[in-house]
PDB file of C-alpha atoms in Angstrom:
ATOM      1  CA  UNK O   1     -67.153  14.150   9.220  1.00 53.00           C
ATOM      2  CA  UNK O   2     -69.458  16.392  11.256  1.00 69.00           C
ATOM      3  CA  UNK O   3     -68.654  15.219  14.760  1.00 90.00           C
ATOM      4  CA  UNK O   4     -65.356  13.882  15.962  1.00 96.00           C
ATOM      5  CA  UNK O   5     -65.684  10.166  16.852  1.00 97.00           C
ATOM      6  CA  UNK O   6     -66.324   9.235  20.467  1.00 97.00           C
ATOM      7  CA  UNK O   7     -63.499   7.856  22.570  1.00 98.00           C
ATOM      8  CA  UNK O   8     -65.126   4.416  22.207  1.00 98.00           C
ATOM      9  CA  UNK O   9     -65.017   4.678  18.403  1.00 98.00           C
ATOM     10  CA  UNK O  10     -61.388   5.787  18.501  1.00 98.00           C
ATOM     11  CA  UNK O  11     -60.632   2.894  20.850  1.00 98.00           C
ATOM     12  CA  UNK O  12     -62.032   0.482  18.232  1.00 98.00           C
ATOM     13  CA  UNK O  13     -59.887   2.098  15.528  1.00 98.00           C
ATOM     14  CA  UNK O  14     -56.817   1.857  17.740  1.00 98.00           C
ATOM     15  CA  UNK O  15     -57.558  -1.809  18.506  1.00 98.00           C
ATOM     16  CA  UNK O  16     -57.779  -2.555  14.779  1.00 98.00           C
ATOM     17  CA  UNK O  17     -54.437  -0.828  14.195  1.00 99.00           C
ATOM     18  CA  UNK O  18     -52.819  -2.625  17.141  1.00 98.00           C
ATOM     19  CA  UNK O  19     -53.896  -5.985  15.701  1.00 98.00           C
ATOM     20  CA  UNK O  20     -51.939  -5.212  12.501  1.00 98.00           C
ATOM     21  CA  UNK O  21     -48.679  -4.744  14.416  1.00 98.00           C
ATOM     22  CA  UNK O  22     -46.397  -7.794  14.633  1.00 97.00           C
ATOM     23  CA  UNK O  23     -46.516  -9.542  18.015  1.00 97.00           C
ATOM     24  CA  UNK O  24     -42.719  -9.248  18.379  1.00 97.00           C
ATOM     25  CA  UNK O  25     -43.080  -5.469  18.651  1.00 97.00           C
ATOM     26  CA  UNK O  26     -44.936  -5.941  21.946  1.00 98.00           C
ATOM     27  CA  UNK O  27     -41.917  -7.518  23.651  1.00 97.00           C
ATOM     28  CA  UNK O  28     -41.500  -5.913  27.103  1.00 97.00           C
ATOM     29  CA  UNK O  29     -44.358  -3.450  26.496  1.00 98.00           C
ATOM     30  CA  UNK O  30     -45.786  -4.520  29.833  1.00 96.00           C
ATOM     31  CA  UNK O  31     -47.871  -1.350  30.317  1.00 96.00           C
ATOM     32  CA  UNK O  32     -49.559  -1.871  26.968  1.00 97.00           C
ATOM     33  CA  UNK O  33     -51.230   0.792  24.869  1.00 98.00           C
ATOM     34  CA  UNK O  34     -53.417   3.273  26.724  1.00 98.00           C
ATOM     35  CA  UNK O  35     -55.979   5.581  25.119  1.00 99.00           C
ATOM     36  CA  UNK O  36     -56.339   8.507  27.498  1.00 99.00           C
ATOM     37  CA  UNK O  37     -59.259  10.963  27.296  1.00 99.00           C
ATOM     38  CA  UNK O  38     -57.254  14.135  27.884  1.00 99.00           C
ATOM     39  CA  UNK O  39     -55.314  16.340  25.528  1.00 98.00           C
ATOM     40  CA  UNK O  40     -51.702  17.129  26.281  1.00 98.00           C
ATOM     41  CA  UNK O  41     -49.829  20.209  25.155  1.00 97.00           C
ATOM     42  CA  UNK O  42     -46.080  20.202  24.838  1.00 95.00           C
ATOM     43  CA  UNK O  43     -44.520  22.299  27.637  1.00 94.00           C
ATOM     44  CA  UNK O  44     -43.004  24.586  24.976  1.00 91.00           C
ATOM     45  CA  UNK O  45     -46.252  25.011  23.032  1.00 91.00           C
ATOM     46  CA  UNK O  46     -47.193  28.525  21.956  1.00 91.00           C
ATOM     47  CA  UNK O  47     -50.707  29.800  22.694  1.00 88.00           C
ATOM     48  CA  UNK O  48     -50.993  31.048  19.098  1.00 87.00           C
ATOM     49  CA  UNK O  49     -49.854  27.735  17.574  1.00 90.00           C
ATOM     50  CA  UNK O  50     -50.645  24.827  19.876  1.00 93.00           C
ATOM     51  CA  UNK O  51     -48.248  21.901  19.843  1.00 96.00           C
ATOM     52  CA  UNK O  52     -50.196  18.873  20.997  1.00 98.00           C
ATOM     53  CA  UNK O  53     -48.643  15.615  22.106  1.00 98.00           C
ATOM     54  CA  UNK O  54     -50.555  12.911  20.252  1.00 99.00           C
ATOM     55  CA  UNK O  55     -48.803  10.002  21.885  1.00 99.00           C
ATOM     56  CA  UNK O  56     -45.817   9.202  24.023  1.00 98.00           C
ATOM     57  CA  UNK O  57     -43.688   6.269  24.971  1.00 98.00           C
ATOM     58  CA  UNK O  58     -42.823   6.018  28.646  1.00 97.00           C
ATOM     59  CA  UNK O  59     -40.368   3.873  30.566  1.00 96.00           C
ATOM     60  CA  UNK O  60     -40.722   3.694  34.313  1.00 93.00           C
ATOM     61  CA  UNK O  61     -39.210   1.491  36.994  1.00 91.00           C
ATOM     62  CA  UNK O  62     -42.606   1.232  38.689  1.00 91.00           C
ATOM     63  CA  UNK O  63     -44.994   0.871  35.726  1.00 88.00           C
ATOM     64  CA  UNK O  64     -42.700  -0.467  33.015  1.00 94.00           C
ATOM     65  CA  UNK O  65     -42.968   0.412  29.328  1.00 98.00           C
ATOM     66  CA  UNK O  66     -46.189   1.993  28.086  1.00 98.00           C
ATOM     67  CA  UNK O  67     -47.512   3.729  24.986  1.00 99.00           C
ATOM     68  CA  UNK O  68     -50.007   6.506  25.672  1.00 99.00           C
ATOM     69  CA  UNK O  69     -52.305   7.923  22.993  1.00 99.00           C
ATOM     70  CA  UNK O  70     -54.116  11.177  23.828  1.00 99.00           C
ATOM     71  CA  UNK O  71     -57.684  11.152  22.482  1.00 99.00           C
ATOM     72  CA  UNK O  72     -58.199  14.795  23.469  1.00 98.00           C
ATOM     73  CA  UNK O  73     -55.140  15.882  21.490  1.00 98.00           C
ATOM     74  CA  UNK O  74     -56.492  14.208  18.355  1.00 98.00           C
ATOM     75  CA  UNK O  75     -59.906  15.764  18.939  1.00 98.00           C
ATOM     76  CA  UNK O  76     -58.433  19.263  19.310  1.00 97.00           C
ATOM     77  CA  UNK O  77     -55.920  19.021  16.461  1.00 96.00           C
ATOM     78  CA  UNK O  78     -58.122  17.238  13.910  1.00 96.00           C
ATOM     79  CA  UNK O  79     -61.658  18.563  14.484  1.00 92.00           C
ATOM     80  CA  UNK O  80     -62.821  18.173  10.876  1.00 91.00           C
ATOM     81  CA  UNK O  81     -60.907  15.030   9.887  1.00 94.00           C
ATOM     82  CA  UNK O  82     -62.468  12.114   7.997  1.00 95.00           C
ATOM     83  CA  UNK O  83     -62.593   8.738   9.703  1.00 95.00           C
ATOM     84  CA  UNK O  84     -60.157   7.206   7.198  1.00 96.00           C
ATOM     85  CA  UNK O  85     -57.707  10.079   7.698  1.00 98.00           C
ATOM     86  CA  UNK O  86     -58.073   9.786  11.485  1.00 98.00           C
ATOM     87  CA  UNK O  87     -57.299   6.075  11.186  1.00 98.00           C
ATOM     88  CA  UNK O  88     -54.079   6.933   9.323  1.00 98.00           C
ATOM     89  CA  UNK O  89     -53.080   9.613  11.869  1.00 99.00           C
ATOM     90  CA  UNK O  90     -53.651   7.151  14.733  1.00 99.00           C
ATOM     91  CA  UNK O  91     -51.649   4.505  12.891  1.00 99.00           C
ATOM     92  CA  UNK O  92     -48.779   6.917  12.205  1.00 99.00           C
ATOM     93  CA  UNK O  93     -48.724   7.940  15.870  1.00 99.00           C
ATOM     94  CA  UNK O  94     -48.843   4.383  17.183  1.00 99.00           C
ATOM     95  CA  UNK O  95     -46.057   3.267  14.836  1.00 98.00           C
ATOM     96  CA  UNK O  96     -44.009   6.304  15.888  1.00 98.00           C
ATOM     97  CA  UNK O  97     -44.357   5.307  19.547  1.00 99.00           C
ATOM     98  CA  UNK O  98     -43.541   1.666  18.757  1.00 98.00           C
ATOM     99  CA  UNK O  99     -40.374   2.910  17.055  1.00 98.00           C
ATOM    100  CA  UNK O 100     -39.420   4.632  20.315  1.00 98.00           C
ATOM    101  CA  UNK O 101     -40.124   1.354  22.128  1.00 98.00           C
ATOM    102  CA  UNK O 102     -38.031  -0.771  19.783  1.00 98.00           C
ATOM    103  CA  UNK O 103     -35.179   1.748  19.793  1.00 98.00           C
ATOM    104  CA  UNK O 104     -35.294   1.774  23.586  1.00 97.00           C
ATOM    105  CA  UNK O 105     -34.911  -2.001  23.663  1.00 97.00           C
ATOM    106  CA  UNK O 106     -31.965  -1.748  21.256  1.00 97.00           C
ATOM    107  CA  UNK O 107     -30.297   1.143  23.077  1.00 96.00           C
ATOM    108  CA  UNK O 108     -30.823   3.463  20.104  1.00 97.00           C
ATOM    109  CA  UNK O 109     -31.978   7.092  20.101  1.00 96.00           C
ATOM    110  CA  UNK O 110     -32.448   7.939  16.418  1.00 96.00           C
ATOM    111  CA  UNK O 111     -36.105   8.902  16.683  1.00 96.00           C
ATOM    112  CA  UNK O 112     -35.508  10.901  19.881  1.00 95.00           C
ATOM    113  CA  UNK O 113     -32.919  12.927  17.961  1.00 96.00           C
ATOM    114  CA  UNK O 114     -35.321  13.429  15.046  1.00 96.00           C
ATOM    115  CA  UNK O 115     -38.108  14.515  17.440  1.00 95.00           C
ATOM    116  CA  UNK O 116     -35.745  17.015  19.108  1.00 94.00           C
ATOM    117  CA  UNK O 117     -34.862  18.411  15.672  1.00 95.00           C
ATOM    118  CA  UNK O 118     -38.564  18.833  14.825  1.00 94.00           C
ATOM    119  CA  UNK O 119     -39.167  20.614  18.153  1.00 92.00           C
ATOM    120  CA  UNK O 120     -36.259  22.959  17.424  1.00 93.00           C
ATOM    121  CA  UNK O 121     -37.794  23.799  14.029  1.00 92.00           C
ATOM    122  CA  UNK O 122     -41.092  24.611  15.776  1.00 91.00           C
ATOM    123  CA  UNK O 123     -39.299  26.856  18.302  1.00 87.00           C
ATOM    124  CA  UNK O 124     -37.245  28.602  15.581  1.00 89.00           C
ATOM    125  CA  UNK O 125     -40.455  29.862  13.973  1.00 86.00           C
ATOM    126  CA  UNK O 126     -40.915  32.035  17.066  1.00 80.00           C
ATOM    127  CA  UNK O 127     -37.320  32.870  17.950  1.00 77.00           C
ATOM    128  CA  UNK O 128     -37.663  36.403  16.537  1.00 65.00           C
ATOM    129  CA  UNK O 129     -40.833  37.197  18.524  1.00 55.00           C
TER     130      UNK O 129
END
């Protein structure tokens, strides 16, 4: 693909993915799924090896439970990606965030632990710098 899809095109892809997800998964996801235009770097990202946040699950007393997908992060991380591969990356990210949501409802933290382990592996690559 020459040009990365517009945010509108990515929104359509995300809508198609969201329609495939069982309705029960949306229980208490009162903030819905948001596609945000910006990119978001992890606070511990290295300038030489950017660590972008593709999506995040948030719980808040004021806004409730929300899944955020960062269009800009996808655009920066996957500049030359095919549309079918982008679809799969979006789907993987959305399912990852839904797993956080479902674990939150069940009082589980398995994926949070796995994410922390992955972050530690990223940081260990630079621990000798």
